[in-house]
mmCIF file of C-alpha atoms in Angstrom:
data_model
loop_
_atom_site.group_PDB
_atom_site.id
_atom_site.type_symbol
_atom_site.label_atom_id
_atom_site.label_comp_id
_atom_site.label_asym_id
_atom_site.label_seq_id
_atom_site.Cartn_x
_atom_site.Cartn_y
_atom_site.Cartn_z
ATOM 1 C CA UNK A 251 -4.983 -1.305 -2.380
ATOM 2 C CA UNK A 252 -6.391 -3.352 0.533
ATOM 3 C CA UNK A 253 -5.355 -6.952 0.655
ATOM 4 C CA UNK A 254 -5.949 -9.502 3.449
ATOM 5 C CA UNK A 255 -4.351 -9.677 6.895
ATOM 6 C CA UNK A 256 -1.102 -10.864 8.347
ATOM 7 C CA UNK A 257 -0.872 -13.767 10.783
ATOM 8 C CA UNK A 258 -1.874 -11.546 13.710
ATOM 9 C CA UNK A 259 -4.844 -9.918 11.932
ATOM 10 C CA UNK A 260 -3.152 -6.723 10.876
ATOM 11 C CA UNK A 261 -4.599 -5.392 7.596
ATOM 12 C CA UNK A 262 -2.270 -5.291 4.561
ATOM 13 C CA UNK A 263 -1.950 -2.265 2.315
ATOM 14 C CA UNK A 264 -0.384 -2.825 -1.067
ATOM 15 C CA UNK A 265 1.172 0.105 -2.919
ATOM 16 C CA UNK A 266 2.215 -0.530 -6.491
ATOM 17 C CA UNK A 267 4.593 2.328 -6.493
ATOM 18 C CA UNK A 268 6.761 1.149 -9.339
ATOM 19 C CA UNK A 269 4.159 2.074 -11.928
ATOM 20 C CA UNK A 270 3.916 5.605 -10.530
ATOM 21 C CA UNK A 271 7.089 6.650 -12.311
ATOM 22 C CA UNK A 272 7.995 7.746 -15.803
ATOM 23 C CA UNK A 273 5.245 7.891 -18.364
ATOM 24 C CA UNK A 274 2.392 7.050 -15.979
ATOM 25 C CA UNK A 275 3.398 9.827 -13.563
ATOM 26 C CA UNK A 276 3.525 12.339 -16.433
ATOM 27 C CA UNK A 277 0.019 11.255 -17.577
ATOM 28 C CA UNK A 278 -1.375 11.639 -14.063
ATOM 29 C CA UNK A 279 0.093 15.075 -13.609
ATOM 30 C CA UNK A 280 -1.327 16.204 -17.006
ATOM 31 C CA UNK A 281 -4.731 14.742 -16.087
ATOM 32 C CA UNK A 282 -4.963 16.518 -12.690
ATOM 33 C CA UNK A 283 -3.174 19.695 -13.741
ATOM 34 C CA UNK A 284 -1.999 21.984 -10.942
ATOM 35 C CA UNK A 285 -3.895 19.884 -8.396
ATOM 36 C CA UNK A 286 -1.871 16.713 -9.052
ATOM 37 C CA UNK A 287 -0.049 16.822 -5.703
ATOM 38 C CA UNK A 288 -3.257 17.272 -3.722
ATOM 39 C CA UNK A 289 -4.936 14.503 -5.774
ATOM 40 C CA UNK A 290 -2.259 11.980 -4.880
ATOM 41 C CA UNK A 291 -2.209 13.034 -1.239
ATOM 42 C CA UNK A 292 -6.027 12.852 -0.837
ATOM 43 C CA UNK A 293 -5.895 9.265 -2.094
ATOM 44 C CA UNK A 294 -3.184 8.376 0.400
ATOM 45 C CA UNK A 295 -5.207 9.881 3.202
ATOM 46 C CA UNK A 296 -8.289 7.971 2.065
ATOM 47 C CA UNK A 297 -6.452 4.643 2.134
ATOM 48 C CA UNK A 298 -5.062 5.353 5.600
ATOM 49 C CA UNK A 299 -8.619 6.009 6.833
ATOM 50 C CA UNK A 300 -9.669 2.751 5.157
ATOM 51 C CA UNK A 301 -6.857 0.961 6.966
ATOM 52 C CA UNK A 302 -7.935 2.487 10.271
ATOM 53 C CA UNK A 303 -11.473 1.134 9.660
ATOM 54 C CA UNK A 304 -10.011 -2.276 8.850
ATOM 55 C CA UNK A 305 -8.060 -2.262 12.102
ATOM 56 C CA UNK A 306 -11.293 -1.617 14.051
ATOM 57 C CA UNK A 307 -12.981 -4.426 12.131
ATOM 58 C CA UNK A 308 -10.070 -6.795 12.770
ATOM 59 C CA UNK A 309 -10.202 -5.967 16.497
ATOM 60 C CA UNK A 310 -13.848 -7.039 16.601
ATOM 61 C CA UNK A 311 -13.354 -10.026 14.317
ATOM 62 C CA UNK A 312 -10.277 -11.519 15.901
ATOM 63 C CA UNK A 313 -11.032 -10.636 19.506
ATOM 64 C CA UNK A 314 -7.810 -8.777 20.253
ATOM 65 C CA UNK A 315 -6.691 -5.179 19.749
ATOM 66 C CA UNK A 316 -5.319 -4.439 16.247
ATOM 67 C CA UNK A 317 -3.746 -0.988 15.900
ATOM 68 C CA UNK A 318 -1.124 -1.459 13.163
ATOM 69 C CA UNK A 319 -0.907 -2.403 9.498
ATOM 70 C CA UNK A 320 1.536 -4.076 7.139
ATOM 71 C CA UNK A 321 2.510 -2.187 3.997
ATOM 72 C CA UNK A 322 3.870 -3.883 0.840
ATOM 73 C CA UNK A 323 5.367 -1.402 -1.594
ATOM 74 C CA UNK A 324 5.943 -3.037 -5.035
ATOM 75 C CA UNK A 325 8.618 -1.259 -7.033
ATOM 76 C CA UNK A 326 8.165 -3.452 -10.158
ATOM 77 C CA UNK A 327 8.111 -1.279 -13.251
ATOM 78 C CA UNK A 328 10.177 1.487 -11.729
ATOM 79 C CA UNK A 329 12.132 3.348 -14.362
ATOM 80 C CA UNK A 330 15.901 3.750 -14.182
ATOM 81 C CA UNK A 331 15.393 7.446 -13.567
ATOM 82 C CA UNK A 332 12.432 7.826 -11.180
ATOM 83 C CA UNK A 333 10.322 10.921 -11.693
ATOM 84 C CA UNK A 334 11.154 13.713 -9.259
ATOM 85 C CA UNK A 335 7.431 14.163 -8.722
ATOM 86 C CA UNK A 336 7.218 10.597 -7.415
ATOM 87 C CA UNK A 337 9.944 11.419 -4.867
ATOM 88 C CA UNK A 338 7.991 14.543 -3.822
ATOM 89 C CA UNK A 339 4.871 12.429 -3.267
ATOM 90 C CA UNK A 340 6.876 9.960 -1.158
ATOM 91 C CA UNK A 341 8.291 12.785 0.936
ATOM 92 C CA UNK A 342 4.858 14.335 1.497
ATOM 93 C CA UNK A 343 3.373 10.938 2.302
ATOM 94 C CA UNK A 344 6.093 10.164 4.826
ATOM 95 C CA UNK A 345 5.504 13.513 6.538
ATOM 96 C CA UNK A 346 1.718 13.002 6.587
ATOM 97 C CA UNK A 347 2.081 9.529 8.132
ATOM 98 C CA UNK A 348 4.402 10.838 10.884
ATOM 99 C CA UNK A 349 2.060 13.673 11.771
ATOM 100 C CA UNK A 350 -1.325 11.991 11.492
ATOM 101 C CA UNK A 351 -0.856 8.219 11.819
ATOM 102 C CA UNK A 352 2.055 7.650 14.181
ATOM 103 C CA UNK A 353 2.814 4.115 15.235
ATOM 104 C CA UNK A 354 0.238 2.555 12.861
ATOM 105 C CA UNK A 355 3.005 0.884 10.865
ATOM 106 C CA UNK A 356 4.066 -2.614 11.960
ATOM 107 C CA UNK A 357 6.287 -3.440 9.004
ATOM 108 C CA UNK A 358 6.816 -2.152 5.499
ATOM 109 C CA UNK A 359 8.281 -4.372 2.803
ATOM 110 C CA UNK A 360 9.667 -2.703 -0.315
ATOM 111 C CA UNK A 361 9.733 -5.511 -2.874
ATOM 112 C CA UNK A 362 11.051 -5.882 -6.439
ATOM 113 C CA UNK A 363 13.433 -3.042 -5.656
ATOM 114 C CA UNK A 364 15.893 -2.539 -8.535
ATOM 115 C CA UNK A 365 19.544 -1.825 -7.876
ATOM 116 C CA UNK A 366 19.076 1.899 -8.471
ATOM 117 C CA UNK A 367 16.670 1.987 -5.565
ATOM 118 C CA UNK A 368 19.561 1.692 -3.166
ATOM 119 C CA UNK A 369 20.645 5.196 -4.110
ATOM 120 C CA UNK A 370 17.121 6.508 -3.935
ATOM 121 C CA UNK A 371 16.610 4.937 -0.540
ATOM 122 C CA UNK A 372 19.554 6.855 0.884
ATOM 123 C CA UNK A 373 17.671 9.995 -0.085
ATOM 124 C CA UNK A 374 14.177 9.182 1.039
ATOM 125 C CA UNK A 375 15.069 7.397 4.307
ATOM 126 C CA UNK A 376 16.023 10.759 5.845
ATOM 127 C CA UNK A 377 12.327 11.824 5.564
ATOM 128 C CA UNK A 378 11.355 8.999 7.964
ATOM 129 C CA UNK A 379 11.673 9.190 11.687
ATOM 130 C CA UNK A 380 14.246 6.693 13.159
ATOM 131 C CA UNK A 381 11.556 4.387 14.585
ATOM 132 C CA UNK A 382 9.835 4.112 11.208
ATOM 133 C CA UNK A 383 13.150 3.438 9.382
ATOM 134 C CA UNK A 384 13.665 0.406 11.558
ATOM 135 C CA UNK A 385 10.374 -1.057 10.332
ATOM 136 C CA UNK A 386 11.187 -0.725 6.588
ATOM 137 C CA UNK A 387 12.729 -3.743 4.868
ATOM 138 C CA UNK A 388 14.052 -3.294 1.332
ATOM 139 C CA UNK A 389 13.890 -6.571 -0.657
ATOM 140 C CA UNK A 390 14.715 -7.584 -4.191
ATOM 141 C CA UNK A 391 12.810 -10.060 -6.340
ATOM 142 C CA UNK A 392 13.241 -12.985 -3.860
ATOM 143 C CA UNK A 393 10.814 -11.442 -1.316
ATOM 144 C CA UNK A 394 8.295 -14.248 -1.053
ATOM 145 C CA UNK A 395 9.940 -16.251 1.793
ATOM 146 C CA UNK A 396 10.153 -13.078 3.927
ATOM 147 C CA UNK A 397 6.516 -12.125 3.261
ATOM 148 C CA UNK A 398 5.369 -15.659 4.093
ATOM 149 C CA UNK A 399 7.082 -15.477 7.452
ATOM 150 C CA UNK A 400 4.482 -12.832 8.395
ATOM 151 C CA UNK A 401 1.527 -13.531 6.093
ATOM 152 C CA UNK A 402 -0.252 -16.817 5.335
ATOM 153 C CA UNK A 403 -0.156 -17.879 1.697
ATOM 154 C CA UNK A 404 -3.952 -17.638 1.154
ATOM 155 C CA UNK A 405 -3.758 -13.965 2.030
ATOM 156 C CA UNK A 406 -1.324 -13.148 -0.807
ATOM 157 C CA UNK A 407 -1.973 -13.231 -4.565
ATOM 158 C CA UNK A 408 0.027 -15.791 -6.510
ATOM 159 C CA UNK A 409 2.305 -13.114 -8.035
ATOM 160 C CA UNK A 410 3.422 -12.283 -4.504
ATOM 161 C CA UNK A 411 4.206 -15.838 -3.506
ATOM 162 C CA UNK A 412 0.832 -16.724 -2.149
ATOM 163 C CA UNK A 413 -2.098 -18.924 -3.227
ATOM 164 C CA UNK A 414 -4.909 -16.403 -3.560
ATOM 165 C CA UNK A 415 -6.433 -16.396 -7.083
ATOM 166 C CA UNK A 416 -7.130 -12.655 -6.892
ATOM 167 C CA UNK A 417 -6.316 -10.816 -10.133
ATOM 168 C CA UNK A 418 -5.478 -7.144 -10.039
ATOM 169 C CA UNK A 419 -7.559 -4.918 -12.380
ATOM 170 C CA UNK A 420 -5.729 -3.748 -15.491
ATOM 171 C CA UNK A 421 -5.879 0.035 -15.726
ATOM 172 C CA UNK A 422 -4.985 1.239 -19.184
ATOM 173 C CA UNK A 423 -5.516 4.983 -18.636
ATOM 174 C CA UNK A 424 -5.811 7.642 -15.972
ATOM 175 C CA UNK A 425 -9.501 7.919 -16.807
ATOM 176 C CA UNK A 426 -10.040 4.182 -16.119
ATOM 177 C CA UNK A 427 -8.094 4.631 -12.865
ATOM 178 C CA UNK A 428 -10.366 7.486 -11.808
ATOM 179 C CA UNK A 429 -13.476 5.384 -12.490
ATOM 180 C CA UNK A 430 -12.022 2.576 -10.362
ATOM 181 C CA UNK A 431 -11.136 5.100 -7.660
ATOM 182 C CA UNK A 432 -14.706 6.459 -7.505
ATOM 183 C CA UNK A 433 -16.092 2.937 -7.273
ATOM 184 C CA UNK A 434 -13.804 2.189 -4.311
ATOM 185 C CA UNK A 435 -14.826 5.397 -2.570
ATOM 186 C CA UNK A 436 -18.524 4.541 -2.987
ATOM 187 C CA UNK A 437 -17.931 1.060 -1.656
ATOM 188 C CA UNK A 438 -16.015 2.417 1.368
ATOM 189 C CA UNK A 439 -18.990 4.620 2.222
ATOM 190 C CA UNK A 440 -21.303 1.615 2.044
ATOM 191 C CA UNK A 441 -22.115 -0.255 5.280
ATOM 192 C CA UNK A 442 -21.338 -3.639 3.745
ATOM 193 C CA UNK A 443 -17.700 -2.751 3.048
ATOM 194 C CA UNK A 444 -16.435 -4.410 6.246
ATOM 195 C CA UNK A 445 -18.737 -7.394 6.040
ATOM 196 C CA UNK A 446 -17.601 -10.967 5.543
ATOM 197 C CA UNK A 447 -18.724 -10.799 1.907
ATOM 198 C CA UNK A 448 -17.090 -7.411 1.179
ATOM 199 C CA UNK A 449 -14.464 -6.772 -1.475
ATOM 200 C CA UNK A 450 -11.555 -7.253 0.917
ATOM 201 C CA UNK A 451 -9.766 -10.562 1.124
ATOM 202 C CA UNK A 452 -10.992 -13.018 3.703
ATOM 203 C CA UNK A 453 -9.422 -12.542 7.167
ATOM 204 C CA UNK A 454 -6.700 -14.782 8.476
ATOM 205 C CA UNK A 455 -8.168 -17.412 10.745
ATOM 206 C CA UNK A 456 -6.547 -17.085 14.170
ATOM 207 C CA UNK A 457 -6.484 -19.515 17.034
#
């Protein structure tokens, strides 16, 4: 999900990864069948292309080169036993990022990380190259002060310690999620996506 920008104009990508475990993951795999892995990967690739477009837009809008993004990965809702398929997706995503989008990550904040995530992190961190590992910061539930060091409050929703009134859509089923996904794709292909009145949060004023 695309949010606003950090204090230097880098676009923010929010991943609500915690809900992609347990029952929701099982539902998604049943919905997509044998193509579940490709379905998840195609969505990740789409959002990376969206972030690349937002970097180009930020470069023009702020008057300086923007080539990186900030990623916030929210682990809220993560089950005690994360689904092995979710770990597979993370591994494939990490590999895809290293191959196709090197050096586009400025910082990644993993927030609302439960205690069990420490053990999981020891597994998944080996899938990241050393340079990327240095950019990843694992935080608990008191993440807001750290985020606000890099992101102005009006660029973050209230639930993430900011002041933006933005409300996340409530998706009750995989079918609803697919409808929302198709709407986002259509909007991305529309010329007005990157306009000042588009669906993305207003840019951070610089200078």
